[in-house]
Coordinates of N, CA and C in Angstrom, one line a residue:
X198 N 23.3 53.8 -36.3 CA 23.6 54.6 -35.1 C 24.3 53.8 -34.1
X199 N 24.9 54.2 -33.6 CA 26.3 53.9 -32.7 C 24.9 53.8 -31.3
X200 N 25.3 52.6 -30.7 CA 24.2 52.4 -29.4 C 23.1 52.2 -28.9
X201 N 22.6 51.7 -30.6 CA 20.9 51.5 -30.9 C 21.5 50.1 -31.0
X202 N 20.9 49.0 -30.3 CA 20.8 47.6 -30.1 C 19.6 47.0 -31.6
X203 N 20.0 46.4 -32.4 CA 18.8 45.9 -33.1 C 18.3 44.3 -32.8
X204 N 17.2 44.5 -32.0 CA 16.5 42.9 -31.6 C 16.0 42.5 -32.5
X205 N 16.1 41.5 -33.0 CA 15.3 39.8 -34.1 C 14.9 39.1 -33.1
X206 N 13.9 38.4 -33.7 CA 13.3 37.3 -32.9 C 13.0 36.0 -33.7
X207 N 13.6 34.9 -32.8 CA 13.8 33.7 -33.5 C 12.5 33.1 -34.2
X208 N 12.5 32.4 -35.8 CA 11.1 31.5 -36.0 C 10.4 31.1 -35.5
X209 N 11.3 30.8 -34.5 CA 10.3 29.4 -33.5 C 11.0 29.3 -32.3
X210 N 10.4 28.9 -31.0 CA 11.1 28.7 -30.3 C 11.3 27.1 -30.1
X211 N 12.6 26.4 -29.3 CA 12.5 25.0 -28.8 C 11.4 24.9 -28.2
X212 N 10.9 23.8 -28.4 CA 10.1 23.3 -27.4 C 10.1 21.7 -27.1
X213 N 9.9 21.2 -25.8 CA 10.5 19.8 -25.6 C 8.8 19.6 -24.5
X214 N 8.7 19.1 -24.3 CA 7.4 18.2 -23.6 C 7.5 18.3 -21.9
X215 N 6.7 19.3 -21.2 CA 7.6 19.5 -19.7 C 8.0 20.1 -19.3
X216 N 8.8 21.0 -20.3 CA 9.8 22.1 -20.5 C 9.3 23.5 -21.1
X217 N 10.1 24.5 -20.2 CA 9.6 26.0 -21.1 C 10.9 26.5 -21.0
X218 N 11.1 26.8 -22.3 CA 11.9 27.2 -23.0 C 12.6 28.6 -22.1
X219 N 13.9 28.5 -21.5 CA 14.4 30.1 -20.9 C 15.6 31.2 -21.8
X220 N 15.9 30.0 -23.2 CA 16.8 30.8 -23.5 C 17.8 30.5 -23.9
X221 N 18.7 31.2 -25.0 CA 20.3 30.4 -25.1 C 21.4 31.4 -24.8
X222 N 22.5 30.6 -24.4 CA 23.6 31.7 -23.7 C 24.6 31.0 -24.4
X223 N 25.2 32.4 -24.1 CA 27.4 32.2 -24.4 C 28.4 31.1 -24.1
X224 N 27.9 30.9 -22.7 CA 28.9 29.8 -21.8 C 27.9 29.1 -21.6
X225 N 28.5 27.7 -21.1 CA 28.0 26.6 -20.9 C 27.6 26.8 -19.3
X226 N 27.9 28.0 -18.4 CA 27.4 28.3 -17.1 C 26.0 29.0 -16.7
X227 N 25.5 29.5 -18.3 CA 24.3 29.9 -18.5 C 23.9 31.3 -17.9
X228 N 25.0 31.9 -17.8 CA 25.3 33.3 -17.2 C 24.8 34.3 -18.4
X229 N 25.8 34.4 -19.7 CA 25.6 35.1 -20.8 C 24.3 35.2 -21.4
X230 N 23.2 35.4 -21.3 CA 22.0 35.1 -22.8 C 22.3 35.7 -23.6
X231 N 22.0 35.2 -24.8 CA 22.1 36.0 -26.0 C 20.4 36.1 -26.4
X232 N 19.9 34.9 -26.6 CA 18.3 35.0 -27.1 C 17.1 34.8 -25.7
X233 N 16.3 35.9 -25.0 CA 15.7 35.3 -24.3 C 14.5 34.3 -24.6
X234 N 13.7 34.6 -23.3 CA 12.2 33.1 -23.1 C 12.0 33.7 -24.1
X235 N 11.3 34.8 -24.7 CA 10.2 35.0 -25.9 C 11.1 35.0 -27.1
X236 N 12.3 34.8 -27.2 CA 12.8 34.4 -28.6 C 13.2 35.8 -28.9
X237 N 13.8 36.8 -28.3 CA 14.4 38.1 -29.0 C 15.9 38.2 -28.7
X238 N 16.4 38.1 -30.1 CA 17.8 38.2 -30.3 C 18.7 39.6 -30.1
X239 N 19.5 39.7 -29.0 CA 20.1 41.2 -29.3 C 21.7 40.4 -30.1
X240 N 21.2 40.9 -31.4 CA 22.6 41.1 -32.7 C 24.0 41.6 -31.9
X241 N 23.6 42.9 -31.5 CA 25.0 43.3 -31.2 C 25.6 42.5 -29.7
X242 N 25.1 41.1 -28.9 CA 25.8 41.0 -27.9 C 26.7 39.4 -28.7
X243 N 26.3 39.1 -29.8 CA 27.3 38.0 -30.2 C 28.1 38.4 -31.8
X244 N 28.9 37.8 -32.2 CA 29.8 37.8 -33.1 C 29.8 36.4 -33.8
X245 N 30.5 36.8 -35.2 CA 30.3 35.9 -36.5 C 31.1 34.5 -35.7
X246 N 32.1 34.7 -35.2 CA 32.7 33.6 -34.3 C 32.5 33.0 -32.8
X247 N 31.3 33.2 -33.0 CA 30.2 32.9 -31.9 C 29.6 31.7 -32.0
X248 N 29.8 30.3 -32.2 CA 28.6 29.5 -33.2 C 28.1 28.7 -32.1
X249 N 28.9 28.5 -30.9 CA 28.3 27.7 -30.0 C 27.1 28.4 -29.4
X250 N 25.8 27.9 -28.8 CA 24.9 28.0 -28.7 C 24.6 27.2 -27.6
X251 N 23.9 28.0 -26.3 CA 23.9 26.6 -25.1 C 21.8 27.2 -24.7
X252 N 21.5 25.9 -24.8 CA 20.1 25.9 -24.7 C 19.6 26.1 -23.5
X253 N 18.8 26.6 -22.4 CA 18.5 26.4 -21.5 C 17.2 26.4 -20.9
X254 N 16.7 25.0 -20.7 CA 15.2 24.6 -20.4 C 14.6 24.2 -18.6
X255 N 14.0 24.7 -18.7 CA 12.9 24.4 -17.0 C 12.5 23.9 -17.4
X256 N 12.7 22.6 -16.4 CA 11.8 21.4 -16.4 C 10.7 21.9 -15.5
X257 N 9.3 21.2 -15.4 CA 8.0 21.9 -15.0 C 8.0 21.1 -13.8
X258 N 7.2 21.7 -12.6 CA 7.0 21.3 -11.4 C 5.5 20.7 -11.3
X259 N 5.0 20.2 -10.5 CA 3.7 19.5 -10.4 C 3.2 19.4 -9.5
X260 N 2.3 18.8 -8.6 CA 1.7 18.1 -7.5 C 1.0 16.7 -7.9
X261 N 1.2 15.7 -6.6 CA 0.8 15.1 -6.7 C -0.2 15.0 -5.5
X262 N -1.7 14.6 -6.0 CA -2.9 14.8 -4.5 C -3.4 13.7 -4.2
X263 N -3.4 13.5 -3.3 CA -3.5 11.9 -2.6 C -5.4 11.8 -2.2
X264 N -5.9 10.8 -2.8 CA -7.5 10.9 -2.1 C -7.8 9.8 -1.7
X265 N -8.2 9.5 -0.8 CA -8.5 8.2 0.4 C -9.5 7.0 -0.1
X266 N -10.2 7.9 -0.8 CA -11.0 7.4 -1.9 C -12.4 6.2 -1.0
X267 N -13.0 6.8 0.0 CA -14.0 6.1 0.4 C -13.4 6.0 2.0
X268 N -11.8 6.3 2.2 CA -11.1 6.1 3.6 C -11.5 7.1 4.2
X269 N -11.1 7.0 5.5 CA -10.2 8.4 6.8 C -8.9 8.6 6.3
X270 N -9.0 10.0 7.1 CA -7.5 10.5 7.1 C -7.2 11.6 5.7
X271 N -5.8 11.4 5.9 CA -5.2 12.4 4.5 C -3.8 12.4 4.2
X272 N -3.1 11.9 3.1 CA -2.1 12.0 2.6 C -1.8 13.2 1.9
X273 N -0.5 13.8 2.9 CA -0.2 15.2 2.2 C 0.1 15.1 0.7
X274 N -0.2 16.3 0.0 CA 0.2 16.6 -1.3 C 1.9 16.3 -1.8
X275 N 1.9 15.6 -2.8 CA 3.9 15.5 -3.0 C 3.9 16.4 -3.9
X276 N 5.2 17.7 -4.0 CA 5.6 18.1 -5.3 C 6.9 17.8 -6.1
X277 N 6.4 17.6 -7.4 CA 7.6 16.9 -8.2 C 7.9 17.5 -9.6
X278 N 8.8 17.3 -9.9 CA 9.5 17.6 -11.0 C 9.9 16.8 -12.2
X279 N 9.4 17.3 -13.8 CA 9.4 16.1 -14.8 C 11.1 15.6 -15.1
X280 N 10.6 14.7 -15.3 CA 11.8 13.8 -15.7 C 13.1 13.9 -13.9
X281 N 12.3 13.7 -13.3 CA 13.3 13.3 -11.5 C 12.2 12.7 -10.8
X282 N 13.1 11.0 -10.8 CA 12.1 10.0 -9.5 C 11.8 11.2 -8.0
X283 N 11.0 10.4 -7.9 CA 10.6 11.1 -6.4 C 10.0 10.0 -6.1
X284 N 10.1 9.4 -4.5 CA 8.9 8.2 -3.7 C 8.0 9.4 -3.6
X285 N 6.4 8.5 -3.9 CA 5.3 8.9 -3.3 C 5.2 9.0 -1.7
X286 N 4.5 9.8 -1.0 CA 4.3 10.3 0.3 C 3.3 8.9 0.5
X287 N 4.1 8.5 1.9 CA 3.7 7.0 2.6 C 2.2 7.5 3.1
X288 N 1.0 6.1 2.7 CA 0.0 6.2 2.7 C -0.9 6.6 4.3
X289 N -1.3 7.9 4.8 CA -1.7 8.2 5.6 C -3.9 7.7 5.9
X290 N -4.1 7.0 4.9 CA -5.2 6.9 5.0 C -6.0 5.2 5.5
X291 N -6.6 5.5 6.2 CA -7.3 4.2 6.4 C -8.4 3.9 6.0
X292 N -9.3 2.8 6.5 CA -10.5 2.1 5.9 C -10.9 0.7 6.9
X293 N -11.5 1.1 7.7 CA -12.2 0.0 8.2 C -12.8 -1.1 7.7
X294 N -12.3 -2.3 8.2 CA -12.9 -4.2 7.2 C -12.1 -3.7 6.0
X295 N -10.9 -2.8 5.6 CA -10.6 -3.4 4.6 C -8.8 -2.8 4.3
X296 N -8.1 -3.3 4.0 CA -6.6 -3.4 3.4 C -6.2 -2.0 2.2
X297 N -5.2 -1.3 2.5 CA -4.4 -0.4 1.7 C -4.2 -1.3 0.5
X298 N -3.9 -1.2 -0.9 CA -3.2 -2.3 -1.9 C -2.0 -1.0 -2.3
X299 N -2.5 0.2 -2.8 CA -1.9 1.2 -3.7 C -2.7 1.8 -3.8
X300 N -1.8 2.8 -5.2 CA -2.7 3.9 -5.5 C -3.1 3.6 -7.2
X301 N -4.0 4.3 -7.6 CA -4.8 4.2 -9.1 C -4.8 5.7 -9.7
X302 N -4.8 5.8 -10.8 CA -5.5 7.2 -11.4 C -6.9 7.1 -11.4
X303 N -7.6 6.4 -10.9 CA -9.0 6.6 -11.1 C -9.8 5.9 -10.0
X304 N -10.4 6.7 -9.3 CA -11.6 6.4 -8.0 C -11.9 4.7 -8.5
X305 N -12.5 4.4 -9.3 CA -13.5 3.1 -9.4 C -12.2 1.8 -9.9
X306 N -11.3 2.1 -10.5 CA -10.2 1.1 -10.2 C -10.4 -0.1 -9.2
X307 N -10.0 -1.0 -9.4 CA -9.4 -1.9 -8.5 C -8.1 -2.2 -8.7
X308 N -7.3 -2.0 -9.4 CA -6.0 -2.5 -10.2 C -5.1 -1.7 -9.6
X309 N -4.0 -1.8 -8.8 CA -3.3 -1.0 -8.3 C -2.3 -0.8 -9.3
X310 N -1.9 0.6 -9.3 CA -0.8 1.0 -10.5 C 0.5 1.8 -9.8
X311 N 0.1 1.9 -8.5 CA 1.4 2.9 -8.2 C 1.8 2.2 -6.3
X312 N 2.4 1.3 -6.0 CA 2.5 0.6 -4.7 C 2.5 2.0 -4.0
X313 N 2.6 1.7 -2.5 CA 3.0 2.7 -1.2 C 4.5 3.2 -1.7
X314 N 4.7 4.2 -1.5 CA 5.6 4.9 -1.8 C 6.6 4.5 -2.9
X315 N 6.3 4.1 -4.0 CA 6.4 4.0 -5.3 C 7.6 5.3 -5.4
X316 N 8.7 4.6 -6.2 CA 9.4 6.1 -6.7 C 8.9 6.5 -8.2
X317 N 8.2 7.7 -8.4 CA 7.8 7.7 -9.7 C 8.1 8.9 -10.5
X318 N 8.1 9.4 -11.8 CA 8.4 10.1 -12.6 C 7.5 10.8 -13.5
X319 N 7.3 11.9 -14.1 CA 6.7 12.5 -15.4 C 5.0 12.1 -14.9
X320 N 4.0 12.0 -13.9 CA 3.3 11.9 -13.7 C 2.3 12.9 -14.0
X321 N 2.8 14.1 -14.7 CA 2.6 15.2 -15.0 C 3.8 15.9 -15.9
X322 N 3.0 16.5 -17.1 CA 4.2 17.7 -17.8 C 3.9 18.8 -18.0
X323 N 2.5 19.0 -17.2 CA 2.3 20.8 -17.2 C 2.3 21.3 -16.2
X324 N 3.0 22.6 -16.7 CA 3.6 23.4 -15.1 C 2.8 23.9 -14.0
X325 N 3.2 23.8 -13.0 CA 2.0 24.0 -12.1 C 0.6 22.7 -11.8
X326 N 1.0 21.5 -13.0 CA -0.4 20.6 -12.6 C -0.6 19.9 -11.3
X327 N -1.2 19.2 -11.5 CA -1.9 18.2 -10.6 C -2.4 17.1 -10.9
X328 N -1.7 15.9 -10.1 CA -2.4 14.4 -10.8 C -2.5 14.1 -9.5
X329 N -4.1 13.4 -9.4 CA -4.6 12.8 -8.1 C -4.9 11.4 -8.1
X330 N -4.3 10.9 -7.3 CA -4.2 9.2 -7.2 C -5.4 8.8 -6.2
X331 N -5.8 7.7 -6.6 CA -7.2 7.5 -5.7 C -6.6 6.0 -4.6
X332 N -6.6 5.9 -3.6 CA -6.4 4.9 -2.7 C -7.2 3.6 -3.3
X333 N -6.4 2.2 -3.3 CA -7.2 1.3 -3.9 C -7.2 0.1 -2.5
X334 N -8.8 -0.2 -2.5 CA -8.6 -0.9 -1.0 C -9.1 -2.7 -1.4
X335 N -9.0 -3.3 -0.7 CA -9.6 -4.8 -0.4 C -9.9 -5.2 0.6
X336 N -11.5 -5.5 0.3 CA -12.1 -5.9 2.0 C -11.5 -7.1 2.1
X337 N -11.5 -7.3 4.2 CA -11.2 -8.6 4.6 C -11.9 -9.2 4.1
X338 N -11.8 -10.7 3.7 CA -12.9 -11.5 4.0 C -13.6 -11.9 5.5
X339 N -14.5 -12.5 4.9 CA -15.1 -13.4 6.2 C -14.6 -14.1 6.8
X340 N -14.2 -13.9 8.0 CA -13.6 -14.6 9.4 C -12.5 -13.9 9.2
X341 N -12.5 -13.0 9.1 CA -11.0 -11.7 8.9 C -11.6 -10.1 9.4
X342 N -10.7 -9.3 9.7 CA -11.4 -8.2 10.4 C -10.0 -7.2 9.9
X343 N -10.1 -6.1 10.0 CA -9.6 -5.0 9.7 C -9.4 -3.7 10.3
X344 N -9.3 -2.9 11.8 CA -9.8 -1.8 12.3 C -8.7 -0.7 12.7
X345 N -7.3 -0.8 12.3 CA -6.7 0.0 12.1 C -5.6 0.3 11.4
X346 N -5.9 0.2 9.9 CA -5.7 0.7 8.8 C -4.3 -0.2 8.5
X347 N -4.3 -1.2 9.0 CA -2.7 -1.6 9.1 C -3.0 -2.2 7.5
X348 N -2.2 -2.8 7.1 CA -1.8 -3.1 5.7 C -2.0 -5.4 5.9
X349 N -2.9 -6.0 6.9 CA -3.1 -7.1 6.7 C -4.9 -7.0 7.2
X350 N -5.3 -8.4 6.9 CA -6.3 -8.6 7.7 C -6.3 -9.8 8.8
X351 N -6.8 -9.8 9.9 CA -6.3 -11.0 10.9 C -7.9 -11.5 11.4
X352 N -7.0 -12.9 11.4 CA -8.3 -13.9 11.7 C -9.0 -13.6 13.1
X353 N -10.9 -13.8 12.9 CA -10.9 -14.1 14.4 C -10.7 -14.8 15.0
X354 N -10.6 -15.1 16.0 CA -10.4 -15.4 17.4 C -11.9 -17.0 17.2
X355 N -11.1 -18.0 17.4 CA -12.1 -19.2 17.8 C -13.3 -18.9 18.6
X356 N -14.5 -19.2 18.7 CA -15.8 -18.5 19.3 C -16.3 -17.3 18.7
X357 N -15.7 -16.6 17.4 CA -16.3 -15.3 16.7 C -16.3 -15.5 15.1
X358 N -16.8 -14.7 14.8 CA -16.9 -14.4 13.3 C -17.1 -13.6 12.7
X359 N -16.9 -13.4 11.3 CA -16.9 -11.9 11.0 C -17.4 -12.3 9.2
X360 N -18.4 -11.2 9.0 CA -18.7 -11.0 7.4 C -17.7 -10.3 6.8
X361 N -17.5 -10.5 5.5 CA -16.6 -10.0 4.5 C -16.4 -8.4 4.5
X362 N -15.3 -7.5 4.6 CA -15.3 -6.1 5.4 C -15.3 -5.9 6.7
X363 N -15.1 -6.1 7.3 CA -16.2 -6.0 9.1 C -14.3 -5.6 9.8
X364 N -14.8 -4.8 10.4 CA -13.8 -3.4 11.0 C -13.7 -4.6 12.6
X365 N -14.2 -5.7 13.0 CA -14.4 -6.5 14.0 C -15.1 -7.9 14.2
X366 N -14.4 -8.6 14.8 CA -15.4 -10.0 15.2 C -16.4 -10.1 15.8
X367 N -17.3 -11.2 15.7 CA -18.4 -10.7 16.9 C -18.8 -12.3 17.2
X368 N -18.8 -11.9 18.9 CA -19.1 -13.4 19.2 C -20.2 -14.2 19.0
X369 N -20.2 -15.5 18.8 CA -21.3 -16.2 18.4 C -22.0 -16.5 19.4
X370 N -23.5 -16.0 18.8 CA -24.2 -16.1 19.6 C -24.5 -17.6 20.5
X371 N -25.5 -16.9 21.7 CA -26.2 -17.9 22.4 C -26.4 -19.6 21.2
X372 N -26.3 -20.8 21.6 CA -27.0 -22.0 21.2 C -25.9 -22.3 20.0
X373 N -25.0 -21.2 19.6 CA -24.0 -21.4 18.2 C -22.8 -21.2 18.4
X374 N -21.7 -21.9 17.7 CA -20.4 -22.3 18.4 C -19.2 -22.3 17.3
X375 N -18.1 -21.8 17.4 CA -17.4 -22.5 16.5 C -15.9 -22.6 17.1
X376 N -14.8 -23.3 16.2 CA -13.7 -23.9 17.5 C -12.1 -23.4 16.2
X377 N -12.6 -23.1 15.1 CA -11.7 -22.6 13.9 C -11.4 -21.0 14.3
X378 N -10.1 -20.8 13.9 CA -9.7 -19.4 14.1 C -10.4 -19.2 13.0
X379 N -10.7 -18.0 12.6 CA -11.0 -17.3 10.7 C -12.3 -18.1 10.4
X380 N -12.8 -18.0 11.6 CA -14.3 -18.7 11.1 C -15.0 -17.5 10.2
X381 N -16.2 -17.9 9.4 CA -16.7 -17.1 8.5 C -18.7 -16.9 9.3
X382 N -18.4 -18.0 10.0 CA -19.6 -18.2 10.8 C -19.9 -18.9 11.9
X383 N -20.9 -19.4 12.9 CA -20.8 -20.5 13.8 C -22.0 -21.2 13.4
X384 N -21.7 -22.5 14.3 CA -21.9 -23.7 14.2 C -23.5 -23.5 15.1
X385 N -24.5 -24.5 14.7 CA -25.6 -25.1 15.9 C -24.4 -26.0 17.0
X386 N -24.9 -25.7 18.4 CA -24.6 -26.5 19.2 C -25.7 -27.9 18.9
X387 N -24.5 -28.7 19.1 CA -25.9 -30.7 19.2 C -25.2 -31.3 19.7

């Protein structure tokens, strides 16, 4: 019958890692389809001298969720796309007595895997996911102090001291002394 379209549908569709499959068209402008997403062929829109075939795939979008991981504060969510760098969103979180290093895929990490604004890729290949990076931190040491999230730790001050972590110095007491910046402790006076 003259104007009855007959639809086939392909074996199988492409499938690539990241990617959902939208279809193949005519031109290389991706205007024409011939086969859509679910693989159904309309026969009558191509011809036996037709053989070029232009594939056309969505790459998958993602998020990426930032967790402070024991800090203050909050690093907005990044969204990204597989296979396209993107820098990670600059670290918004702090931690008193102790130093930013990076980020980790995993809370209990110490090993930083992804620096401050790292340009990264494929961190995800399902559509719509989510990969959450955990903040990786390092306490000051002792005679070092830490209290606003900056990215060093700085010595105290000659006459103070400070235990390993400590968000501040603290002066040494009455009868105890010391004359070293980055002291870790004071001295008996004699």
């Amino acid at each position: 019958d003259e104007g009855i379209t007959e639809i086939k549908k392909l074996d199988s569709i492409p499938k690539k890692k990241g990617y959902t499959f939208k279809g193949y068209y005519k031109d290389e402008g991706l205007n024409q389809q011939i086969i859509d997403e679910d693989g159904n062929i309309e026969s009558t829109q191509m011809t036996e001298s037709e053989s070029t075939l232009y594939l056309k795939m969505k790459a998958h979008d993602y998020t990426i969720s930032y967790n402070c991981n024991g800090g203050t504060g909050s690093t907005p969510s990044s969204n990204h796309t597989v296979d396209v760098s993107k820098k990670l969103n600059a670290v918004q979180c702090k931690k008193d007595g102790s130093i930013f290093k990076g980020w980790s895929d995993s809370s209990t990490s110490t090993t930083v895997k992804y620096k401050d604004q790292a340009s990264v890729k494929n961190l995800s290949f399902d559509e719509g996911g989510e990969k959450i990076l955990f903040a990786v931190w390092e306490s000051c040491g002792a005679g070092t102090y830490n209290n606003d999230g900056d990215f060093i730790c700085e010595e105290c001050e000659a006459g103070t001291y400070s235990n390993a972590g400590s968000s501040k110095c603290t002066n040494c007491p009455p009868g105890k002394f010391n004359t070293k910046k980055g002291s870790p402790k004071c001295d008996d006076c004699t």
